[in-house]
Coordinates of C-alpha atoms and ligand atoms in Angstrom, one line a residue:
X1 CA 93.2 100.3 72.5
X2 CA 89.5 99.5 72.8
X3 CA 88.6 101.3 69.4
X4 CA 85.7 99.4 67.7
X5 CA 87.0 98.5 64.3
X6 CA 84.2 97.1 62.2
X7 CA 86.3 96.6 59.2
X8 CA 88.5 93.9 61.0
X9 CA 85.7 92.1 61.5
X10 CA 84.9 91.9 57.6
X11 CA 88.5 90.9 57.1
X12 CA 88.1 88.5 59.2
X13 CA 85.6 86.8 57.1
X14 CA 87.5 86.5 54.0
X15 CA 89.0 83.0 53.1
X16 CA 92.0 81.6 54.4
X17 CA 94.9 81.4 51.8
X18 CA 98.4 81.1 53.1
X19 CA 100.0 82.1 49.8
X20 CA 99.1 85.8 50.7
X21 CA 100.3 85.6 54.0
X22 CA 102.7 89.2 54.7
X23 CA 106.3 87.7 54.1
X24 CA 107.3 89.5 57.2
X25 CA 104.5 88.0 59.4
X26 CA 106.9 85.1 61.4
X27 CA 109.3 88.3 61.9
X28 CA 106.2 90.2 63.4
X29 CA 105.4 87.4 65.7
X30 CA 109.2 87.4 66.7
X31 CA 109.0 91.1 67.7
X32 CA 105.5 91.8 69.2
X33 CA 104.3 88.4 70.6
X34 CA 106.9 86.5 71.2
X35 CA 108.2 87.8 74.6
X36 CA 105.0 87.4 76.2
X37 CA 103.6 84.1 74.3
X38 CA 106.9 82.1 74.0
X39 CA 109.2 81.4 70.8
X40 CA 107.1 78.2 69.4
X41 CA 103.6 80.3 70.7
X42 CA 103.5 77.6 73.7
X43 CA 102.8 80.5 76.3
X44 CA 104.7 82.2 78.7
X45 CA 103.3 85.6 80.3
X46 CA 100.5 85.2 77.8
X47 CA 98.2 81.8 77.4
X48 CA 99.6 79.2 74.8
X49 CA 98.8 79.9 71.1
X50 CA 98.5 76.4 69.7
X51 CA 97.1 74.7 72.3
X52 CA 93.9 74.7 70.9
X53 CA 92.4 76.7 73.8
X54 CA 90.5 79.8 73.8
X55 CA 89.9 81.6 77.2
X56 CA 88.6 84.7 76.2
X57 CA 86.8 83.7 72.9
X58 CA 85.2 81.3 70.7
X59 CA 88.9 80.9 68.8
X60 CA 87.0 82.0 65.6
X61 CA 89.3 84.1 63.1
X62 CA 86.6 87.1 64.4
X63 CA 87.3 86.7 67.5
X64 CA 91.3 86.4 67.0
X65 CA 91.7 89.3 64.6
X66 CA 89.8 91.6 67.6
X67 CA 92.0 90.4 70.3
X68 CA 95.3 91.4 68.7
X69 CA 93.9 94.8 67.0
X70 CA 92.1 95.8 70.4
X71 CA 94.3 93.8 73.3
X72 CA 91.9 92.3 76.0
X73 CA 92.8 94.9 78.8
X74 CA 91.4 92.4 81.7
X75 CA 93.9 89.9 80.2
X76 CA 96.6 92.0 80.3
X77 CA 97.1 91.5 76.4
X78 CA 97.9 94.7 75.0
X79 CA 96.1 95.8 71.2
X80 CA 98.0 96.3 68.3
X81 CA 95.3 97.8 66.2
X82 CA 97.9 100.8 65.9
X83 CA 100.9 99.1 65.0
X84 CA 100.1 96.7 62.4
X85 CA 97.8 97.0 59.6
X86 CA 94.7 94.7 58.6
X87 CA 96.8 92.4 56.5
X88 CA 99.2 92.4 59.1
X89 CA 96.9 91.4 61.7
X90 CA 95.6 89.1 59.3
X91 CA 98.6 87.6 59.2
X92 CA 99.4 86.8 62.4
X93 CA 95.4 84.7 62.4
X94 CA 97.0 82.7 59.7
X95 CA 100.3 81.7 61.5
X96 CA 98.5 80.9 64.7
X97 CA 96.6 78.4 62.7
X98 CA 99.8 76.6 60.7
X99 CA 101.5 77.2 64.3
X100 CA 98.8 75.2 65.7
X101 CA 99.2 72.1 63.4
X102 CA 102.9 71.7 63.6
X103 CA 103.2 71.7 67.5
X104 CA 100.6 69.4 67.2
X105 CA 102.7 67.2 65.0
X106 CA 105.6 68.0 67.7
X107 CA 103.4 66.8 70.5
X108 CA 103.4 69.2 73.8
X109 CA 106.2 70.2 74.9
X110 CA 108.1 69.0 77.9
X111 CA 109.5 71.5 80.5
X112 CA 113.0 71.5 81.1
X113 CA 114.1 68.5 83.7
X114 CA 115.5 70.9 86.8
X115 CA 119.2 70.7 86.2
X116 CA 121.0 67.8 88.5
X117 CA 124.8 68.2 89.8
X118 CA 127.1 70.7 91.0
X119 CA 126.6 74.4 89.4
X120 CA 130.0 76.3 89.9
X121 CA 129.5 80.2 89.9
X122 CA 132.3 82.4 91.1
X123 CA 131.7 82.4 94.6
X124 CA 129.6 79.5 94.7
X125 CA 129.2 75.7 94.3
X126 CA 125.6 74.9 95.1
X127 CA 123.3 71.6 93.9
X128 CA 119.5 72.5 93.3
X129 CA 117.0 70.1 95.3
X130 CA 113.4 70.0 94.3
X131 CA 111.6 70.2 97.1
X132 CA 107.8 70.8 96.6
X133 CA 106.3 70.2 93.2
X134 CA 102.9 70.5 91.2
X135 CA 101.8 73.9 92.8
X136 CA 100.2 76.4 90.3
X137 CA 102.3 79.5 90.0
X138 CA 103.9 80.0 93.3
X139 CA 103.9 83.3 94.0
X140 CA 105.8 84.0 97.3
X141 CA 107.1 82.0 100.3
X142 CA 106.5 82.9 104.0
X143 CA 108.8 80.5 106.5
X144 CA 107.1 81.1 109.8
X145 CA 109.8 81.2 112.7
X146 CA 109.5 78.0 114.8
X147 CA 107.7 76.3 112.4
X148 CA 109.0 73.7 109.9
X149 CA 108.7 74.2 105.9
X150 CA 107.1 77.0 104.6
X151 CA 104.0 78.4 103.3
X152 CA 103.3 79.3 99.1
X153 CA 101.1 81.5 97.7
X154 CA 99.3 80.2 94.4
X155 CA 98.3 83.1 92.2
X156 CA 94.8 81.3 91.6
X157 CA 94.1 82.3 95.0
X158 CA 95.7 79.1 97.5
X159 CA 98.0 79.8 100.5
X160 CA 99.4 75.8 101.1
X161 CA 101.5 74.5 104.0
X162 CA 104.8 72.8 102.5
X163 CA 106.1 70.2 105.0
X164 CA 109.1 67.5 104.3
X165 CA 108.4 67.8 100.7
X166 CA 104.2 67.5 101.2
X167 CA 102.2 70.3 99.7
X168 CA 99.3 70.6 101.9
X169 CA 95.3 71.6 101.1
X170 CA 94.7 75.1 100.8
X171 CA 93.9 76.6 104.5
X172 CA 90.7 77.4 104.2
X173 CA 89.7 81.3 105.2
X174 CA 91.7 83.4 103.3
X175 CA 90.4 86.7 101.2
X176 CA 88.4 85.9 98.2
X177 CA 90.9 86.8 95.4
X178 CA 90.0 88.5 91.9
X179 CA 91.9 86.1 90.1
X180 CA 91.8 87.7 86.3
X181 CA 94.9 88.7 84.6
X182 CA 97.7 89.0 86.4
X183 CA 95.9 89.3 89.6
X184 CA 95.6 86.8 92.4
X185 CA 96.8 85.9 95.9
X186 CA 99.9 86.9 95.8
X187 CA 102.7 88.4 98.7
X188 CA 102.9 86.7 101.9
X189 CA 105.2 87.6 104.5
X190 CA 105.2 87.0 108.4
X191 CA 105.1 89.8 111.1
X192 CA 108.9 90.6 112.2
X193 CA 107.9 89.1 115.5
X194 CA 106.2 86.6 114.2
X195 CA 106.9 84.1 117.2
X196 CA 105.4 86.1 119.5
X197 CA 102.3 87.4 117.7
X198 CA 101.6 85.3 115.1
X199 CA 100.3 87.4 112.3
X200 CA 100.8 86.9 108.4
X201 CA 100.6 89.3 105.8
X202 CA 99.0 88.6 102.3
X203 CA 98.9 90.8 99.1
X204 CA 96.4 90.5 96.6
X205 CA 94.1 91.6 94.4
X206 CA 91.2 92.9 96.2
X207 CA 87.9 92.5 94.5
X208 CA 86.3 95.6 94.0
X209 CA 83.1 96.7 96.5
X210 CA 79.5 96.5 95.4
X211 CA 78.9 99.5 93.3
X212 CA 82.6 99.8 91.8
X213 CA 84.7 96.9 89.5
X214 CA 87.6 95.3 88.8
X215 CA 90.3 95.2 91.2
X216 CA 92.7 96.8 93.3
X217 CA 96.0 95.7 95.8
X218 CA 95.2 95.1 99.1
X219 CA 97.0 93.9 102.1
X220 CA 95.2 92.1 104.9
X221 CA 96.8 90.1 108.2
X222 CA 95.7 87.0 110.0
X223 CA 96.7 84.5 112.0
X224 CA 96.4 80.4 111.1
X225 CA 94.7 78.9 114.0
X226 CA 93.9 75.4 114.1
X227 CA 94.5 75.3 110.3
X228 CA 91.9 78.2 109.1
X229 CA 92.8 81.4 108.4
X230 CA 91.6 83.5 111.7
X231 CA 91.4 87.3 112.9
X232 CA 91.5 89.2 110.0
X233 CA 92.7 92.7 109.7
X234 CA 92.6 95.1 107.0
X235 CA 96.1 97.0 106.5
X236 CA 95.9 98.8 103.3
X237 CA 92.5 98.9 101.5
X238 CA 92.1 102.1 98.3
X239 CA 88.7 103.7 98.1
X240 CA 86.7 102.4 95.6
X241 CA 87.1 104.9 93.1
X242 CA 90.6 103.6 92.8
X243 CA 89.6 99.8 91.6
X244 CA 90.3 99.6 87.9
X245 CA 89.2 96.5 85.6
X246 CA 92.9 96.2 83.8
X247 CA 94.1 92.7 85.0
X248 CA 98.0 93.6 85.0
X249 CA 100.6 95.2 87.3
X250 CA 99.2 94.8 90.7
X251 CA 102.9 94.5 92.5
X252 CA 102.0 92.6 95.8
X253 CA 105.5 92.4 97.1
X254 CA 106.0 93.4 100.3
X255 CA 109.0 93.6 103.3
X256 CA 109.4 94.8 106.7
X257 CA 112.3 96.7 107.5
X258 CA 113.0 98.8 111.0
X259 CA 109.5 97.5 112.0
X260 CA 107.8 99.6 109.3
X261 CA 105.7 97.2 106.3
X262 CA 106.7 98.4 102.6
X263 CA 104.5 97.1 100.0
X264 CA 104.1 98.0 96.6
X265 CA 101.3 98.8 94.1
X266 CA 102.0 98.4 90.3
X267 CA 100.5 101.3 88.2
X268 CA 97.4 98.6 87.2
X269 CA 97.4 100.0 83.7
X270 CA 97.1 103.6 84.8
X271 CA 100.1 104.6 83.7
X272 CA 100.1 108.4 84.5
X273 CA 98.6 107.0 88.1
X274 CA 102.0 106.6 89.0
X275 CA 102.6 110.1 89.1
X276 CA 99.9 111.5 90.7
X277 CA 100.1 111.3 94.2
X278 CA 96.5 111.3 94.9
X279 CA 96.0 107.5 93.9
X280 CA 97.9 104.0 95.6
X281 CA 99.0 102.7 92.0
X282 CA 102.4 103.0 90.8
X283 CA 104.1 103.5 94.4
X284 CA 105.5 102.0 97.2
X285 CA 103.9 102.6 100.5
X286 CA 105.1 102.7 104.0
X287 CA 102.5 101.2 107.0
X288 CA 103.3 100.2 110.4
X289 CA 102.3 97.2 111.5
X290 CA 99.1 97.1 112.0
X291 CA 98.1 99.4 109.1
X292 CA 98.4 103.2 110.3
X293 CA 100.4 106.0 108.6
X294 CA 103.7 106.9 110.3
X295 CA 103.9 110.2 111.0
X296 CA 107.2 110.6 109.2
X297 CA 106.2 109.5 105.7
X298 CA 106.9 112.0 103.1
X299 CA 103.7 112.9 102.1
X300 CA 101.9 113.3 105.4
X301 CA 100.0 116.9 105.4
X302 CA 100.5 117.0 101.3
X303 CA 97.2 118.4 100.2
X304 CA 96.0 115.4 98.0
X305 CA 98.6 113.1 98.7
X306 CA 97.9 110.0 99.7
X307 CA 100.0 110.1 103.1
X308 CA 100.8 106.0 102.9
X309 CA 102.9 106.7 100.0
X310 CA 106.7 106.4 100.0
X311 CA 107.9 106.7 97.0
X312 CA 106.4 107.5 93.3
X313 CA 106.5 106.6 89.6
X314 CA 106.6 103.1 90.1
X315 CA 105.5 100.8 86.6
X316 CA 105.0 97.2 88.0
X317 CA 107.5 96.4 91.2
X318 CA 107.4 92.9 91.5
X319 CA 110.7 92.7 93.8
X320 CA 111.6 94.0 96.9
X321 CA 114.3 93.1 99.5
X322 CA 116.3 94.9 102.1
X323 CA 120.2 94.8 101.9
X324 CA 122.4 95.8 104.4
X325 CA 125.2 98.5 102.9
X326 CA 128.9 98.3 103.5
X327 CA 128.3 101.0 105.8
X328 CA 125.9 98.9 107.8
X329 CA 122.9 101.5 106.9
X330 CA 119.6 99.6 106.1
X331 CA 118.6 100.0 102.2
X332 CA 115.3 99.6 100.5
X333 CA 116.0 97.9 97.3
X334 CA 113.3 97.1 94.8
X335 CA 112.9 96.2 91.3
X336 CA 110.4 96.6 88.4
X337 CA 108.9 95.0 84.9
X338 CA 109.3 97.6 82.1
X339 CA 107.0 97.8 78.8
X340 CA 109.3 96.1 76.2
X341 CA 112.5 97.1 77.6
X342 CA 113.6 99.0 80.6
X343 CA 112.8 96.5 83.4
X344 CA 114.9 98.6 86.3
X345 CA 116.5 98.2 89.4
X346 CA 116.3 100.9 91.9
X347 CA 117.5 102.1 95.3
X348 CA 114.5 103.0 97.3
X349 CA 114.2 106.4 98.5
X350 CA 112.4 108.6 100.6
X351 CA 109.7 110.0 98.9
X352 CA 111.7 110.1 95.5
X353 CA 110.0 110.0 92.3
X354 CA 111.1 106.6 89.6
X355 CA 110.3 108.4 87.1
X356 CA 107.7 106.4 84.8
X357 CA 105.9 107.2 82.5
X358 CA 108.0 110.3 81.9
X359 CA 111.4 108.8 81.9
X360 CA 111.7 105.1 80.7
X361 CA 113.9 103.0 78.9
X362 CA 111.3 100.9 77.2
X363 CA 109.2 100.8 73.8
X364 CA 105.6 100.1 74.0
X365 CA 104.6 96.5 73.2
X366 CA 104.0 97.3 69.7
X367 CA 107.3 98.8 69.0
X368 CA 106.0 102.5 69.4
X369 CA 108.7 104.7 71.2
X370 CA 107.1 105.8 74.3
X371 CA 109.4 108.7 75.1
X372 CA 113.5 109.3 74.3
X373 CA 114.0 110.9 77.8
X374 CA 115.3 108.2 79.8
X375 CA 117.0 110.3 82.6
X376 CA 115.8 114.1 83.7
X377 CA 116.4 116.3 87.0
X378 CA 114.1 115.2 89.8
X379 CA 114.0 111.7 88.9
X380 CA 115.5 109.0 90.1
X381 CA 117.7 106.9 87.5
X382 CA 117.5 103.3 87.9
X383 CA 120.9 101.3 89.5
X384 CA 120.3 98.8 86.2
X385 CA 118.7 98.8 83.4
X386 CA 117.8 95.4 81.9
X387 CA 116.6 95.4 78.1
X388 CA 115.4 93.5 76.7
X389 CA 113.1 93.0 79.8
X390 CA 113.9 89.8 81.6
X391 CA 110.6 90.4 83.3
X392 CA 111.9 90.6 86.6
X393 CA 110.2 88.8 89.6
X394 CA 111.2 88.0 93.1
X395 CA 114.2 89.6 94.8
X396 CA 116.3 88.7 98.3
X397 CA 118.7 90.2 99.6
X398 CA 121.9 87.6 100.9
X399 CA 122.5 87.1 104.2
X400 CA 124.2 84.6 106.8
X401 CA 127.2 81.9 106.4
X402 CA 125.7 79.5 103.6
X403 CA 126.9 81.9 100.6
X404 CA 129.6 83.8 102.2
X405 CA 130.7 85.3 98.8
X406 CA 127.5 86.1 98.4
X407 CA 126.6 88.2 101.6
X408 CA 124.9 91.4 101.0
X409 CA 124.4 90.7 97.3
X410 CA 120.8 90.8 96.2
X411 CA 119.3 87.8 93.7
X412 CA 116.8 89.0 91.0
X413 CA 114.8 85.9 89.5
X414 CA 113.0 86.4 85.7
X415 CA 110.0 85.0 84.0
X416 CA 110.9 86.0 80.7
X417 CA 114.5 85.4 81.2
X418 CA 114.5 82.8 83.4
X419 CA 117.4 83.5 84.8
X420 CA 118.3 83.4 88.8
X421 CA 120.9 86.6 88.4
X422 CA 123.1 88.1 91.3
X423 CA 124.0 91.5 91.5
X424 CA 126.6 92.1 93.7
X425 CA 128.1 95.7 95.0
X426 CA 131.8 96.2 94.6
X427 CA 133.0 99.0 96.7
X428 CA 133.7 101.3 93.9
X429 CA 132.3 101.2 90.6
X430 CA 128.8 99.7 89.4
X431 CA 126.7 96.9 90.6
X432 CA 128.4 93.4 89.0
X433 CA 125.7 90.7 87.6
X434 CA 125.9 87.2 87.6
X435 CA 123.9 84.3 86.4
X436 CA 123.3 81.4 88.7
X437 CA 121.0 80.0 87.0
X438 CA 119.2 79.9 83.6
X439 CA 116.6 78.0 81.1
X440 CA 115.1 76.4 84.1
X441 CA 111.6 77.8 83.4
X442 CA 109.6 81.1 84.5
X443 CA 110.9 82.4 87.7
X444 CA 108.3 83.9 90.0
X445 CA 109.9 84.6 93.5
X446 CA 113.7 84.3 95.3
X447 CA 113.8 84.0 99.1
X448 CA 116.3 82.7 101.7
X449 CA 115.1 80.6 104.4
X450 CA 115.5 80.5 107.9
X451 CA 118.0 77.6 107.2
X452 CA 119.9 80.3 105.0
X453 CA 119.4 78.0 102.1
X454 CA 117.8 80.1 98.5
X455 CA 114.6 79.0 97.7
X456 CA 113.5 79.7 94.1
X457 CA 110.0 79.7 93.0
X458 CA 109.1 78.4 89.5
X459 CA 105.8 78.8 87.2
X460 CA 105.2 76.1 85.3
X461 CA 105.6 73.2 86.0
X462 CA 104.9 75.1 89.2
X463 CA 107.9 73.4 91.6
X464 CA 109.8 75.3 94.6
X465 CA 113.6 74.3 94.6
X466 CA 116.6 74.9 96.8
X467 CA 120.3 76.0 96.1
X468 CA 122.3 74.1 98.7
X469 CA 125.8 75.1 98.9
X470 CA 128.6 72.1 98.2
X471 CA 131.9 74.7 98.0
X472 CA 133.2 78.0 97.4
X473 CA 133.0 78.8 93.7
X474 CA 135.7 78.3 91.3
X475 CA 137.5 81.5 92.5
X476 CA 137.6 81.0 96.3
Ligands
HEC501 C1 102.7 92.0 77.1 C2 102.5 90.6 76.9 C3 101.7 90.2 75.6 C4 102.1 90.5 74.3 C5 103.2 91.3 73.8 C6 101.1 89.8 73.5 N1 100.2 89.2 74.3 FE1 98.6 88.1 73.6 N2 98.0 87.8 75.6 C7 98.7 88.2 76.7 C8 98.0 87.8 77.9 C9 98.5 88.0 79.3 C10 96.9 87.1 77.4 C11 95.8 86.4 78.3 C12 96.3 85.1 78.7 C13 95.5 84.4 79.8 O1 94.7 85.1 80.5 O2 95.5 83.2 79.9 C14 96.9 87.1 76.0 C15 95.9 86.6 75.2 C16 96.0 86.5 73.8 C17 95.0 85.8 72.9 C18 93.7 85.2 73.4 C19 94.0 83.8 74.0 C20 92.8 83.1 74.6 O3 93.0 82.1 75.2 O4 91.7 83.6 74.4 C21 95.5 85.9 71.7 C22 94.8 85.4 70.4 C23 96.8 86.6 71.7 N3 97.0 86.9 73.0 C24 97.6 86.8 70.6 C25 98.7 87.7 70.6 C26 99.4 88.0 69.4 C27 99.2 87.5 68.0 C28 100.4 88.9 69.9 C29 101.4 89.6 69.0 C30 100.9 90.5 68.0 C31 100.3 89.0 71.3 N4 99.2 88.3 71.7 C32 101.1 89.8 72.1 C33 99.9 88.9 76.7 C34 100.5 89.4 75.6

């Protein structure tokens, strides 16, 4: 992916002339870029196209031809040297630039007004209220029990008090963030008993030490006291050796459930990481509280296991939730971002193995098969597979009297897809999906509050909203 190609760089050079533009090049953009960089190239999980700005570069055609043949691993932009020829690549240079003009010409683009008046679903009439706005990338809520509002996470590295509708000033204290890619200040959840000791968990991506680089999850607690971020603990912190300079797939999400903490660790652009049991990425770990390794975890005593591990062969989990089963047992539910394709919801087990890279039912970016396996003995098949990828982000698991028909279902939000889906269990047969909501914008995390409203976090404009329930659905 990083493979020097001098030649692009000559071909760069040559003059601009749109009548030898590849025929097929729009049809390119549609396949390779346009899931991460939006239809029109105004951006999405990738920076806008035609916007004029260049974070990585000069915006020369040099400098644009390397970035799609080599991908920008601390982005998180994947290269495409291999898929597409010179001409090809050329290409796409040239259609950035025409791109450029006419959404110039359209003037930028307004985000989708959040929708106003009843939504209907099946088992649910709900309005949506705004009710914090101009945050950057919300990235999880914490409500604190006792305490009105909630706190938000913003990826850029902020953790804001959100009272009546006010977003507050960043409390000042918490961990420095490396805030580079995909990475950032990210999960935040309070302690189960919360009210009693005060402490608040936050995922992020951990700079890496003096002597090592890039990044790596970690999980720290603290309390708020007087406002500041206070008496901070490390809970889960990987040796150095383990910080990688990829900016993607850090995971971040994190849940308590029967007192233990479950967070997870996205494979960080390791991919065969997540099968080696000697390194944090690509899993789901199990903690207690205060960071040490219950004795029961499945890999305690496993020469070269890392014993915080509970489960394996994780790609990028961005969605965990615990769901209460017909059979009142407790259930570890999480879900994960595939390559192109294949994101997956799964059942979490103990010490089971998800399978990727070896099983998958995604493509690589560029449309290169990455394996046809997608289900073999000793892995664990996903409950769903969604492909294409909605880019799956934020889960919660229903509970409470507010959405009756919806107790016990879980609610998946998407960036990609923005779409707010539930997936609900019928006794027998497979999980049934709904869509609540949809073409609202990028969809970053789902949680219900204390007040058993959903609260539904939202990228850009960056806005926190709340379904409020007015009914029972149109099949009551
Ligand atoms: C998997 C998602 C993904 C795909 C697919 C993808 N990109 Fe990107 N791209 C990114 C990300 C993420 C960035 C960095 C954005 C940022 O940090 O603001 C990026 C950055 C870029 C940049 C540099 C932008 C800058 O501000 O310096 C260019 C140019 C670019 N992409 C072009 C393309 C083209 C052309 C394609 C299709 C061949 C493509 N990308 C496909 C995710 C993607």
């Amino acid at each position: 992916m990083l493979a020097c190609r001098p030649a692009m760089a000559l071909l760069a050079a040559l003059p601009l002339v749109a009548a030898e533009l590849p025929r097929e090049v729009p049809k390119i953009y549609a396949q390779l870029c346009a899931g991460c960089h939006g239809p029109q190239l105004q951006g999405g999980t990738g920076s806008s196209l035609v916007d004029g700005v260049w974070k990585y570069g000069d915006g020369s055609d040099a400098f644009l031809t390397k970035a799609i043949a080599d991908g920008m691993p601390l982005a998180g932009m994947p290269g495409f040297g291999q898929a597409l020829d010179e001409r090809q690549v050329r290409g796409l240079v040239i259609f950035m630039r025409e791109q450029a003009v006419k959404a110039q010409q359209r003037g930028t683009p307004k985000p989708p007004p959040m929708t106003t008046g009843t939504i209907t679903t099946k088992e649910a009439a709900f309005n949506v209220e705004v009710v914090a706005e101009g945050l950057k990338i919300p990235w999880s809520l914490a409500f604190l029990p006792g305490e009105p509002g909630f706190l938000v996470t913003e990826r850029s590295g902020a953790l804001r008090p959100v009272r009546d509708g006010r977003v507050g000033a960043p409390i000042p204290g918490t961990p420095a963030v490396w805030s580079e890619g995909q990475g950032g200040l990210m999960g935040a959840v309070p302690h189960p008993d919360y009210a009693r000791n005060g402490w608040l968990y936050l995922a992020f991506s951990d700079p890496a030490p003096a002597g090592s680089e890039g990044s790596m999850t970690a999980v720290v607690r603290g309390r708020i006291r007087s406002g500041q971020w206070s008496d901070e603990e490390v809970i889960f912190r990987a040796e150095p050796r383990h910080y990688r300079r990829d900016g993607v797939h850090f995971g971040c999400r994190m849940v308590f459930s029967e007192g233990f903490l479950f967070f997870s660790v996205g494979d960080r652009g390791g991919r065969d990481h997540a099968q080696d049991l000697g390194r944090p990425n690509g899993k789901i770990h199990r903690l207690h509280d205060d960071g040490r390794i219950p004795a029961d975890n499945p890999f305690v005593g496993k020469a070269g296991a890392l014993p915080s591990i509970w489960s394996w062969g994780h790609r990028n989990p961005q969605g965990l939730a615990v769901r209460t089963g017909r059979d009142g047992g407790v259930e570890l539910w999480s879900h994960e971002h595939g390559p192109r394709g294949g994101d997956e919801l799964n059942r979490i087990q103990r010490g089971a193995n998800y399978g990727w890279p070896v099983v998958t039912h995604g493509l690589e970016y560029d449309g290169r098969p990455i394996t046809a396996v997608t289900s073999q003995a000793g892995l664990e098949d996903p409950v769903i597979v969604w492909t294409p990828s909605l880019a799956v982000c934020g889960m919660t698991a229903v509970t409470g009297d507010r959405f009756p028909g919806w107790s016990g279902d879980l609610l998946v939000g998407s960036l990609a897809g923005q779409e707010l889906r539930r997936v609900t269990f019928p006794p027998n047969g497979p999980p049934v999906q709904e869509v609540l909501l949809r073409g609202q914008g990028r969809i970053r995390t789902v949680h219900q509050g204390p007040d058993g409203l959903i609260y539904v976090g939202f990228d850009n404009p960056g806005r926190v909203v709340r379904l409020v329930p007015t009914g029972p659905g149109s099949f009551p």
